[in-house]
């Protein structure tokens, strides 16, 4: 046989035809449909393992071409398996009194974050409106008055001998206001009234007072001034001690009064970071809201802003593992962000109140589904994701673009996270990541490989029938006659382009099926026929 003859193909070999009589039904309405992805048993087994295995690093790369049902299988399996978890936590951020630029993270039992926030707000409302009023009433007021009277008595015991000695020498102490300060000076007594030395000199020059008066004053003033300076320091120390004692009484009383709020909160919310936050809050109240050394600026602070709770993540369902599908996986949507707080003067600032969660945190103790092509198209997103998976710590940071944040930013405390990432991608991207990222294989140990072809045998034809039946049912199409199914199988063979195989890109077959249904509906038919399918193919 010549070489040219050996390459000849028969007419049957040039075009395979599907006999409609091999289907044991009249229309797809007779078939029992299933939600399972057809013809991808190997990929399904790998996906099931990746979903159910709790070992670290078992993140999943679903590899295959578009239209093979990758994302559909992931959704269906997660719904079918319905994974549970017992490790969910609510996450809140609060003001860090030690480092305001580092908001404190609180972790609470699942679902308790909003209740914790409300309880803290009740306490802040009492601090803002009721605490001072209570402290200014009995029995707290009398206790402070006794300390104040005792300190004043001690101060008088120091100053009375000096004032008596001054009076015997025709002198007296005069308090004068100089700006915010009050100073004490020694004045001579002229005609029973204290007189400033400057005025006394003027009267001497006018001849209204004898010079001996000034000479006597200038002789005595240095000695008494030195004694007065010493006594002033001693009296100031007495008064300072008294203020500290009064502040201590107020603080102890405040702690006792706030205990009716703090003790139940600590008992009812046994979360990580709650006790330090409550202790720091009470300490700040005592130091800056009640102390005699508090500045006026402290009074202008909104206590609900300073002492509030930002619930970043809470859970209504405390057992069901989260499934998050992020379609725009940029840095903000993945990691979360810290939103600025714009003031009335158009100045921006940021604090714990602006912290917002992203997809990674929302998927904690659950599953995060991402299209790898979308992930790689966002600057920094892939590295941020793999860094979080590698370290198990989520850092919520603002965008790294200075023009977007011309203000001082805060960096919240990191959050410990554990999640399973499911990347949906193609073969080329898989090998690109494997070659360029040394951590890729360690982080994505499960490979769910989707076939783009199914055998053109009895099983493959049954799969096609089930896919078309389910499509007609879910999209409320007309039933497909077996001749229509045979025509769609032939089209699947042409798309596959390999002898003995059918394409697994059911999305392309489904598009032809939809158009064929439109043709049949327009013709007011009750079923979709093979002629409708062939007509739809000619239109494409």
mmCIF file of C-alpha atoms in Angstrom, residues 137-404:
data_model
loop_
_atom_site.group_PDB
_atom_site.id
_atom_site.type_symbol
_atom_site.label_atom_id
_atom_site.label_comp_id
_atom_site.label_asym_id
_atom_site.label_seq_id
_atom_site.Cartn_x
_atom_site.Cartn_y
_atom_site.Cartn_z
ATOM 1 C CA UNK A 137 -22.418 63.142 96.699
ATOM 2 C CA UNK A 138 -22.265 61.340 100.032
ATOM 3 C CA UNK A 139 -20.460 59.404 101.345
ATOM 4 C CA UNK A 140 -17.649 60.132 98.885
ATOM 5 C CA UNK A 141 -17.797 63.928 99.280
ATOM 6 C CA UNK A 142 -17.455 63.972 103.087
ATOM 7 C CA UNK A 143 -14.418 61.713 102.963
ATOM 8 C CA UNK A 144 -12.630 64.060 100.573
ATOM 9 C CA UNK A 145 -13.657 67.130 102.608
ATOM 10 C CA UNK A 146 -12.067 65.626 105.710
ATOM 11 C CA UNK A 147 -8.794 65.167 103.851
ATOM 12 C CA UNK A 148 -8.986 68.706 102.473
ATOM 13 C CA UNK A 149 -9.653 70.180 105.943
ATOM 14 C CA UNK A 150 -6.771 68.220 107.413
ATOM 15 C CA UNK A 151 -4.363 69.421 104.733
ATOM 16 C CA UNK A 152 -5.466 73.024 105.171
ATOM 17 C CA UNK A 153 -4.996 72.731 108.933
ATOM 18 C CA UNK A 154 -1.483 71.401 108.395
ATOM 19 C CA UNK A 155 -0.743 74.282 106.010
ATOM 20 C CA UNK A 156 -2.068 76.863 108.508
ATOM 21 C CA UNK A 157 0.051 75.331 111.244
ATOM 22 C CA UNK A 158 3.057 76.107 109.050
ATOM 23 C CA UNK A 159 2.064 79.636 108.041
ATOM 24 C CA UNK A 160 0.392 81.007 111.207
ATOM 25 C CA UNK A 161 3.692 81.629 113.122
ATOM 26 C CA UNK A 162 5.117 83.496 110.133
ATOM 27 C CA UNK A 163 1.993 85.613 109.694
ATOM 28 C CA UNK A 164 2.039 86.462 113.426
ATOM 29 C CA UNK A 165 5.717 87.437 113.245
ATOM 30 C CA UNK A 166 5.028 89.572 110.154
ATOM 31 C CA UNK A 167 2.120 91.350 111.841
ATOM 32 C CA UNK A 168 4.273 92.219 114.859
ATOM 33 C CA UNK A 169 6.707 93.909 112.446
ATOM 34 C CA UNK A 170 4.050 95.786 110.475
ATOM 35 C CA UNK A 171 4.048 93.394 107.515
ATOM 36 C CA UNK A 172 1.570 90.951 105.946
ATOM 37 C CA UNK A 173 1.222 88.310 103.214
ATOM 38 C CA UNK A 174 -0.687 89.208 100.047
ATOM 39 C CA UNK A 175 -1.785 86.715 97.334
ATOM 40 C CA UNK A 176 -1.679 88.024 93.760
ATOM 41 C CA UNK A 177 -2.921 86.551 90.480
ATOM 42 C CA UNK A 178 -0.291 86.579 87.743
ATOM 43 C CA UNK A 179 -1.760 84.924 84.680
ATOM 44 C CA UNK A 180 -2.688 81.351 85.585
ATOM 45 C CA UNK A 181 -0.430 81.407 88.659
ATOM 46 C CA UNK A 182 -1.125 82.709 92.174
ATOM 47 C CA UNK A 183 1.928 84.148 93.986
ATOM 48 C CA UNK A 184 2.383 85.380 97.540
ATOM 49 C CA UNK A 185 4.311 88.565 98.391
ATOM 50 C CA UNK A 186 5.254 90.456 101.580
ATOM 51 C CA UNK A 187 3.706 93.952 101.814
ATOM 52 C CA UNK A 188 4.120 96.615 104.490
ATOM 53 C CA UNK A 189 0.997 97.708 106.401
ATOM 54 C CA UNK A 190 0.326 101.440 106.091
ATOM 55 C CA UNK A 191 -2.670 102.914 107.881
ATOM 56 C CA UNK A 192 -3.979 99.418 108.558
ATOM 57 C CA UNK A 193 -3.882 98.343 104.844
ATOM 58 C CA UNK A 194 -1.262 96.385 102.853
ATOM 59 C CA UNK A 195 0.594 98.619 100.420
ATOM 60 C CA UNK A 196 2.757 97.613 97.435
ATOM 61 C CA UNK A 197 6.395 98.699 97.874
ATOM 62 C CA UNK A 198 6.259 100.662 94.578
ATOM 63 C CA UNK A 199 3.389 102.789 95.834
ATOM 64 C CA UNK A 200 5.166 103.253 99.148
ATOM 65 C CA UNK A 201 8.209 104.686 97.325
ATOM 66 C CA UNK A 202 5.969 107.090 95.418
ATOM 67 C CA UNK A 203 4.449 108.389 98.678
ATOM 68 C CA UNK A 204 7.941 108.888 100.195
ATOM 69 C CA UNK A 205 9.013 110.898 97.147
ATOM 70 C CA UNK A 206 5.861 113.008 97.525
ATOM 71 C CA UNK A 207 6.738 113.557 101.209
ATOM 72 C CA UNK A 208 3.643 111.790 102.433
ATOM 73 C CA UNK A 209 5.594 109.016 104.200
ATOM 74 C CA UNK A 210 8.833 109.162 106.175
ATOM 75 C CA UNK A 211 11.795 107.351 104.545
ATOM 76 C CA UNK A 212 12.295 105.309 107.741
ATOM 77 C CA UNK A 213 9.255 103.208 106.814
ATOM 78 C CA UNK A 214 10.912 101.995 103.605
ATOM 79 C CA UNK A 215 14.237 101.444 105.336
ATOM 80 C CA UNK A 216 12.599 99.231 107.954
ATOM 81 C CA UNK A 217 10.751 97.255 105.227
ATOM 82 C CA UNK A 218 13.888 96.741 103.173
ATOM 83 C CA UNK A 219 15.715 95.563 106.283
ATOM 84 C CA UNK A 220 13.072 92.984 107.274
ATOM 85 C CA UNK A 221 11.843 91.810 103.860
ATOM 86 C CA UNK A 222 14.835 89.614 102.852
ATOM 87 C CA UNK A 223 14.752 87.639 106.103
ATOM 88 C CA UNK A 224 11.013 87.082 105.962
ATOM 89 C CA UNK A 225 11.130 86.346 102.207
ATOM 90 C CA UNK A 226 13.619 83.548 102.775
ATOM 91 C CA UNK A 227 11.485 82.098 105.543
ATOM 92 C CA UNK A 228 8.376 82.448 103.390
ATOM 93 C CA UNK A 229 10.029 80.663 100.440
ATOM 94 C CA UNK A 230 10.902 77.741 102.683
ATOM 95 C CA UNK A 231 7.381 77.610 104.083
ATOM 96 C CA UNK A 232 5.872 77.913 100.609
ATOM 97 C CA UNK A 233 7.690 74.803 99.471
ATOM 98 C CA UNK A 234 6.583 72.937 102.571
ATOM 99 C CA UNK A 235 2.967 74.078 102.183
ATOM 100 C CA UNK A 236 3.014 73.205 98.455
ATOM 101 C CA UNK A 237 4.196 69.713 99.338
ATOM 102 C CA UNK A 238 1.430 69.378 101.931
ATOM 103 C CA UNK A 239 -1.201 70.474 99.395
ATOM 104 C CA UNK A 240 0.262 68.198 96.715
ATOM 105 C CA UNK A 241 0.093 65.270 99.122
ATOM 106 C CA UNK A 242 -3.483 66.210 99.890
ATOM 107 C CA UNK A 243 -4.433 66.331 96.227
ATOM 108 C CA UNK A 244 -2.900 62.918 95.665
ATOM 109 C CA UNK A 245 -4.790 61.527 98.629
ATOM 110 C CA UNK A 246 -8.036 63.063 97.363
ATOM 111 C CA UNK A 247 -7.350 61.706 93.864
ATOM 112 C CA UNK A 248 -6.693 58.308 95.403
ATOM 113 C CA UNK A 249 -9.999 58.439 97.249
ATOM 114 C CA UNK A 250 -11.812 59.425 94.059
ATOM 115 C CA UNK A 251 -10.094 56.704 92.067
ATOM 116 C CA UNK A 252 -10.850 54.020 94.644
ATOM 117 C CA UNK A 253 -14.453 55.160 94.749
ATOM 118 C CA UNK A 254 -14.614 55.214 90.950
ATOM 119 C CA UNK A 255 -13.177 51.700 90.711
ATOM 120 C CA UNK A 256 -15.732 50.541 93.256
ATOM 121 C CA UNK A 257 -18.593 52.189 91.372
ATOM 122 C CA UNK A 258 -17.386 50.956 87.966
ATOM 123 C CA UNK A 259 -17.023 47.455 89.364
ATOM 124 C CA UNK A 260 -20.775 47.001 88.922
ATOM 125 C CA UNK A 261 -20.068 47.171 85.168
ATOM 126 C CA UNK A 262 -16.548 45.774 84.785
ATOM 127 C CA UNK A 263 -16.860 42.618 86.887
ATOM 128 C CA UNK A 264 -19.903 41.241 85.010
ATOM 129 C CA UNK A 265 -18.309 42.152 81.652
ATOM 130 C CA UNK A 266 -15.103 40.264 82.483
ATOM 131 C CA UNK A 267 -17.127 37.299 83.729
ATOM 132 C CA UNK A 268 -19.563 37.203 80.789
ATOM 133 C CA UNK A 269 -16.974 37.766 78.041
ATOM 134 C CA UNK A 270 -13.944 35.562 78.754
ATOM 135 C CA UNK A 271 -12.120 36.626 75.619
ATOM 136 C CA UNK A 272 -8.461 37.245 74.946
ATOM 137 C CA UNK A 273 -7.546 40.876 75.606
ATOM 138 C CA UNK A 274 -10.774 41.779 77.435
ATOM 139 C CA UNK A 275 -9.268 42.033 80.935
ATOM 140 C CA UNK A 276 -6.298 44.265 79.896
ATOM 141 C CA UNK A 277 -8.655 46.525 77.943
ATOM 142 C CA UNK A 278 -11.081 46.934 80.844
ATOM 143 C CA UNK A 279 -8.210 47.574 83.285
ATOM 144 C CA UNK A 280 -6.668 50.199 80.986
ATOM 145 C CA UNK A 281 -10.060 51.833 80.429
ATOM 146 C CA UNK A 282 -10.701 52.185 84.171
ATOM 147 C CA UNK A 283 -7.145 53.449 84.742
ATOM 148 C CA UNK A 284 -7.612 56.070 82.020
ATOM 149 C CA UNK A 285 -10.879 57.204 83.576
ATOM 150 C CA UNK A 286 -9.191 57.628 86.956
ATOM 151 C CA UNK A 287 -6.172 59.453 85.564
ATOM 152 C CA UNK A 288 -7.686 61.700 82.916
ATOM 153 C CA UNK A 289 -11.356 62.110 83.866
ATOM 154 C CA UNK A 290 -11.156 62.388 87.674
ATOM 155 C CA UNK A 291 -7.633 63.499 88.569
ATOM 156 C CA UNK A 292 -7.030 67.054 89.798
ATOM 157 C CA UNK A 293 -4.205 67.230 87.232
ATOM 158 C CA UNK A 294 -6.486 66.473 84.257
ATOM 159 C CA UNK A 295 -6.122 68.980 81.418
ATOM 160 C CA UNK A 296 -8.975 70.913 79.910
ATOM 161 C CA UNK A 297 -8.434 69.147 76.575
ATOM 162 C CA UNK A 298 -9.387 65.844 78.203
ATOM 163 C CA UNK A 299 -12.855 67.173 78.927
ATOM 164 C CA UNK A 300 -13.490 67.760 75.191
ATOM 165 C CA UNK A 301 -12.842 64.142 74.187
ATOM 166 C CA UNK A 302 -15.886 62.101 73.183
ATOM 167 C CA UNK A 303 -15.695 59.179 75.580
ATOM 168 C CA UNK A 304 -17.726 56.963 73.245
ATOM 169 C CA UNK A 305 -15.024 57.441 70.592
ATOM 170 C CA UNK A 306 -12.200 56.766 73.032
ATOM 171 C CA UNK A 307 -13.722 53.848 74.941
ATOM 172 C CA UNK A 308 -15.863 52.305 72.180
ATOM 173 C CA UNK A 309 -15.665 48.851 70.623
ATOM 174 C CA UNK A 310 -15.367 48.229 66.864
ATOM 175 C CA UNK A 311 -16.816 44.793 66.077
ATOM 176 C CA UNK A 312 -14.828 43.788 63.000
ATOM 177 C CA UNK A 313 -16.127 40.220 62.741
ATOM 178 C CA UNK A 314 -19.082 38.458 64.340
ATOM 179 C CA UNK A 315 -20.887 35.188 63.651
ATOM 180 C CA UNK A 316 -24.588 34.459 63.615
ATOM 181 C CA UNK A 317 -23.990 30.780 62.884
ATOM 182 C CA UNK A 318 -21.434 29.648 65.435
ATOM 183 C CA UNK A 319 -20.837 26.195 63.911
ATOM 184 C CA UNK A 320 -21.096 26.387 60.116
ATOM 185 C CA UNK A 321 -17.738 26.978 58.429
ATOM 186 C CA UNK A 322 -17.709 30.144 56.349
ATOM 187 C CA UNK A 323 -17.497 29.986 52.547
ATOM 188 C CA UNK A 324 -16.332 33.261 50.993
ATOM 189 C CA UNK A 325 -16.041 33.809 47.253
ATOM 190 C CA UNK A 326 -14.085 37.007 46.515
ATOM 191 C CA UNK A 327 -14.497 38.182 42.922
ATOM 192 C CA UNK A 328 -12.303 41.309 43.251
ATOM 193 C CA UNK A 329 -9.319 40.053 45.281
ATOM 194 C CA UNK A 330 -7.369 43.290 45.665
ATOM 195 C CA UNK A 331 -5.379 44.162 48.785
ATOM 196 C CA UNK A 332 -8.247 45.952 50.537
ATOM 197 C CA UNK A 333 -10.841 43.291 49.773
ATOM 198 C CA UNK A 334 -8.473 40.503 50.849
ATOM 199 C CA UNK A 335 -6.753 41.924 53.916
ATOM 200 C CA UNK A 336 -9.217 44.585 55.038
ATOM 201 C CA UNK A 337 -8.230 48.187 55.675
ATOM 202 C CA UNK A 338 -8.206 51.092 58.117
ATOM 203 C CA UNK A 339 -10.584 53.759 56.876
ATOM 204 C CA UNK A 340 -9.766 57.410 57.671
ATOM 205 C CA UNK A 341 -12.004 59.524 59.860
ATOM 206 C CA UNK A 342 -12.551 62.885 58.177
ATOM 207 C CA UNK A 343 -12.933 65.795 60.550
ATOM 208 C CA UNK A 344 -14.956 68.937 59.984
ATOM 209 C CA UNK A 345 -11.828 70.856 58.941
ATOM 210 C CA UNK A 346 -11.201 68.276 56.178
ATOM 211 C CA UNK A 347 -8.290 66.788 58.147
ATOM 212 C CA UNK A 348 -8.135 63.007 58.258
ATOM 213 C CA UNK A 349 -7.070 60.702 61.060
ATOM 214 C CA UNK A 350 -7.354 57.000 61.698
ATOM 215 C CA UNK A 351 -7.868 54.886 64.779
ATOM 216 C CA UNK A 352 -9.389 51.607 65.888
ATOM 217 C CA UNK A 353 -12.840 52.726 64.678
ATOM 218 C CA UNK A 354 -11.771 52.586 61.023
ATOM 219 C CA UNK A 355 -10.585 48.949 60.986
ATOM 220 C CA UNK A 356 -12.552 46.874 58.462
ATOM 221 C CA UNK A 357 -12.363 43.152 57.749
ATOM 222 C CA UNK A 358 -11.518 41.605 54.386
ATOM 223 C CA UNK A 359 -12.208 38.264 52.745
ATOM 224 C CA UNK A 360 -9.388 36.452 54.562
ATOM 225 C CA UNK A 361 -10.776 37.297 57.991
ATOM 226 C CA UNK A 362 -14.343 36.586 56.914
ATOM 227 C CA UNK A 363 -13.200 33.154 55.717
ATOM 228 C CA UNK A 364 -11.323 32.323 58.932
ATOM 229 C CA UNK A 365 -12.006 28.721 60.018
ATOM 230 C CA UNK A 366 -13.645 28.272 56.634
ATOM 231 C CA UNK A 367 -12.967 28.435 52.906
ATOM 232 C CA UNK A 368 -11.899 31.235 50.566
ATOM 233 C CA UNK A 369 -12.523 30.746 46.829
ATOM 234 C CA UNK A 370 -10.448 32.830 44.406
ATOM 235 C CA UNK A 371 -9.860 32.935 40.667
ATOM 236 C CA UNK A 372 -6.064 32.855 40.352
ATOM 237 C CA UNK A 373 -6.107 35.051 37.251
ATOM 238 C CA UNK A 374 -7.963 37.780 39.147
ATOM 239 C CA UNK A 375 -5.653 37.369 42.136
ATOM 240 C CA UNK A 376 -2.467 37.778 40.110
ATOM 241 C CA UNK A 377 -3.844 40.843 38.313
ATOM 242 C CA UNK A 378 -4.066 42.788 41.606
ATOM 243 C CA UNK A 379 -0.699 44.307 42.729
ATOM 244 C CA UNK A 380 0.592 42.672 45.902
ATOM 245 C CA UNK A 381 -2.503 40.525 46.458
ATOM 246 C CA UNK A 382 -0.908 37.114 45.814
ATOM 247 C CA UNK A 383 2.083 37.862 48.072
ATOM 248 C CA UNK A 384 -0.187 39.146 50.824
ATOM 249 C CA UNK A 385 -2.300 35.984 50.618
ATOM 250 C CA UNK A 386 0.635 33.559 50.692
ATOM 251 C CA UNK A 387 2.332 35.509 53.502
ATOM 252 C CA UNK A 388 -0.830 35.209 55.576
ATOM 253 C CA UNK A 389 -1.109 31.486 54.852
ATOM 254 C CA UNK A 390 2.557 30.926 55.670
ATOM 255 C CA UNK A 391 2.572 32.850 58.973
ATOM 256 C CA UNK A 392 -1.011 32.294 60.071
ATOM 257 C CA UNK A 393 -1.159 36.013 60.954
ATOM 258 C CA UNK A 394 -3.348 38.539 59.216
ATOM 259 C CA UNK A 395 -2.040 42.106 59.156
ATOM 260 C CA UNK A 396 -4.771 44.619 58.353
ATOM 261 C CA UNK A 397 -2.993 47.573 56.791
ATOM 262 C CA UNK A 398 -4.040 50.606 54.732
ATOM 263 C CA UNK A 399 -3.090 50.728 51.032
ATOM 264 C CA UNK A 400 0.591 51.363 50.332
ATOM 265 C CA UNK A 401 -0.147 54.445 48.237
ATOM 266 C CA UNK A 402 0.859 57.711 49.872
ATOM 267 C CA UNK A 403 -1.495 59.776 47.745
ATOM 268 C CA UNK A 404 -4.385 57.764 49.150
#
